[in-house]
CSV table of C-alpha atoms in Angstrom, one decimal:
chain,number,residue,atom,x,y,z
A,1,MET,CA,131.8,102.2,113.5
A,2,SER,CA,129.2,101.5,110.7
A,3,SER,CA,125.7,102.8,110.1
A,4,GLN,CA,124.6,99.9,111.1
A,5,HIS,CA,126.1,99.9,114.1
A,6,ALA,CA,125.1,103.6,115.2
A,7,THR,CA,121.6,102.8,114.3
A,8,GLU,CA,121.6,99.8,116.6
A,9,GLY,CA,122.9,102.0,119.7
A,10,SER,CA,120.3,104.0,119.5
A,11,GLU,CA,118.1,101.9,119.5
A,12,VAL,CA,119.3,100.1,122.6
A,13,GLU,CA,119.1,104.2,123.9
A,14,VAL,CA,114.8,103.9,123.5
A,15,ALA,CA,114.5,100.3,124.3
A,16,VAL,CA,116.2,101.3,127.7
A,17,ALA,CA,114.1,104.5,127.6
A,18,ASN,CA,110.6,103.6,126.7
A,19,GLY,CA,110.5,100.1,127.3
A,20,ASP,CA,111.0,98.2,124.5
A,21,VAL,CA,111.9,99.6,120.3
A,22,GLU,CA,110.5,98.0,117.0
A,23,VAL,CA,112.2,99.4,114.0
A,24,GLU,CA,112.3,98.3,110.4
A,25,GLY,CA,115.6,98.7,108.0
A,26,TRP,CA,117.9,97.4,105.8
A,27,ARG,CA,120.2,94.6,107.8
A,28,VAL,CA,123.9,93.8,106.3
A,29,ARG,CA,123.8,89.8,107.3
A,30,LYS,CA,127.0,87.7,108.2
A,31,ASP,CA,127.5,87.0,104.5
A,32,GLY,CA,127.9,90.6,103.0
A,33,SER,CA,124.2,90.1,101.6
A,34,ARG,CA,121.2,93.1,102.4
A,35,SER,CA,118.1,91.6,104.3
A,36,TRP,CA,114.9,94.2,104.9
A,37,ALA,CA,114.4,93.3,108.9
A,38,SER,CA,111.9,93.7,111.8
A,39,VAL,CA,114.3,94.9,114.8
A,40,SER,CA,112.2,94.0,118.8
A,41,ILE,CA,114.4,95.0,121.4
A,42,THR,CA,113.3,94.5,124.7
A,43,PRO,CA,115.0,95.3,128.2
A,44,LEU,CA,114.9,92.7,130.3
A,45,TRP,CA,115.5,94.3,133.6
A,46,GLN,CA,116.2,92.5,137.3
A,47,ASP,CA,113.6,92.7,139.2
A,48,SER,CA,110.0,93.8,137.6
A,49,GLY,CA,111.4,96.8,135.3
A,50,ALA,CA,113.3,97.5,138.9
A,51,ALA,CA,117.7,98.2,138.0
A,52,PRO,CA,119.6,96.2,137.4
A,53,LEU,CA,119.4,95.8,134.0
A,54,ARG,CA,120.5,92.8,133.3
A,55,GLY,CA,120.1,92.4,129.1
A,56,PHE,CA,118.1,92.9,126.0
A,57,ALA,CA,116.0,90.5,124.2
A,58,THR,CA,116.3,91.0,120.3
A,59,LEU,CA,114.0,89.3,117.8
A,60,VAL,CA,115.2,90.1,114.0
A,61,HIS,CA,113.0,89.1,111.1
A,62,ASP,CA,113.7,88.7,107.7
A,63,ASP,CA,110.9,90.9,105.4
A,64,THR,CA,112.9,91.1,102.6
A,65,GLU,CA,110.7,88.9,100.6
A,66,ARG,CA,107.1,90.5,101.7
A,67,ARG,CA,108.8,93.9,101.0
A,68,ARG,CA,109.5,92.2,97.5
A,69,ALA,CA,105.9,90.9,97.6
A,70,ASP,CA,104.4,94.0,98.8
A,71,ARG,CA,106.7,96.4,96.0
A,72,GLU,CA,105.4,94.0,93.1
A,73,ARG,CA,101.4,94.4,94.4
A,74,LEU,CA,101.9,97.9,94.1
A,75,ARG,CA,103.1,97.9,91.5
A,76,LEU,CA,100.3,95.8,89.3
A,77,GLU,CA,97.5,97.8,91.4
A,78,MET,CA,99.7,100.8,89.5
A,79,LEU,CA,99.1,98.9,86.0
A,80,GLU,CA,95.8,97.5,86.7
A,81,ALA,CA,94.4,101.2,87.1
A,82,ARG,CA,96.5,102.4,84.0
A,83,GLY,CA,94.9,100.0,81.8
A,84,GLU,CA,91.7,101.1,83.3
A,85,SER,CA,91.8,104.7,82.8
A,86,ARG,CA,93.6,104.2,79.1
A,87,ALA,CA,89.8,101.9,78.8
A,88,LYS,CA,87.7,104.4,80.3
A,89,ALA,CA,89.5,107.1,77.5
A,90,SER,CA,88.7,105.1,74.9
A,91,GLU,CA,85.5,104.7,75.2
A,92,THR,CA,85.0,108.9,74.9
């Protein structure tokens, strides 16, 4: 069993115990490439939370581009702060 499948199994257990679960992490696409995704798992009960469990609703959102943009924004903020520090140091 892959580590991704083991993690998904524990996520399902949390969803059953708590009503739902939301996690973020790396996922493997069907083509074998990796993506950063947010995953929401909600158990579907027979009658308003009563047993038996009918199944799960799972929503996976690919956040790879958002994560890349966030990292780039942080990098640029660090460069800007470094430039401001150098400008202040050269003034003194």
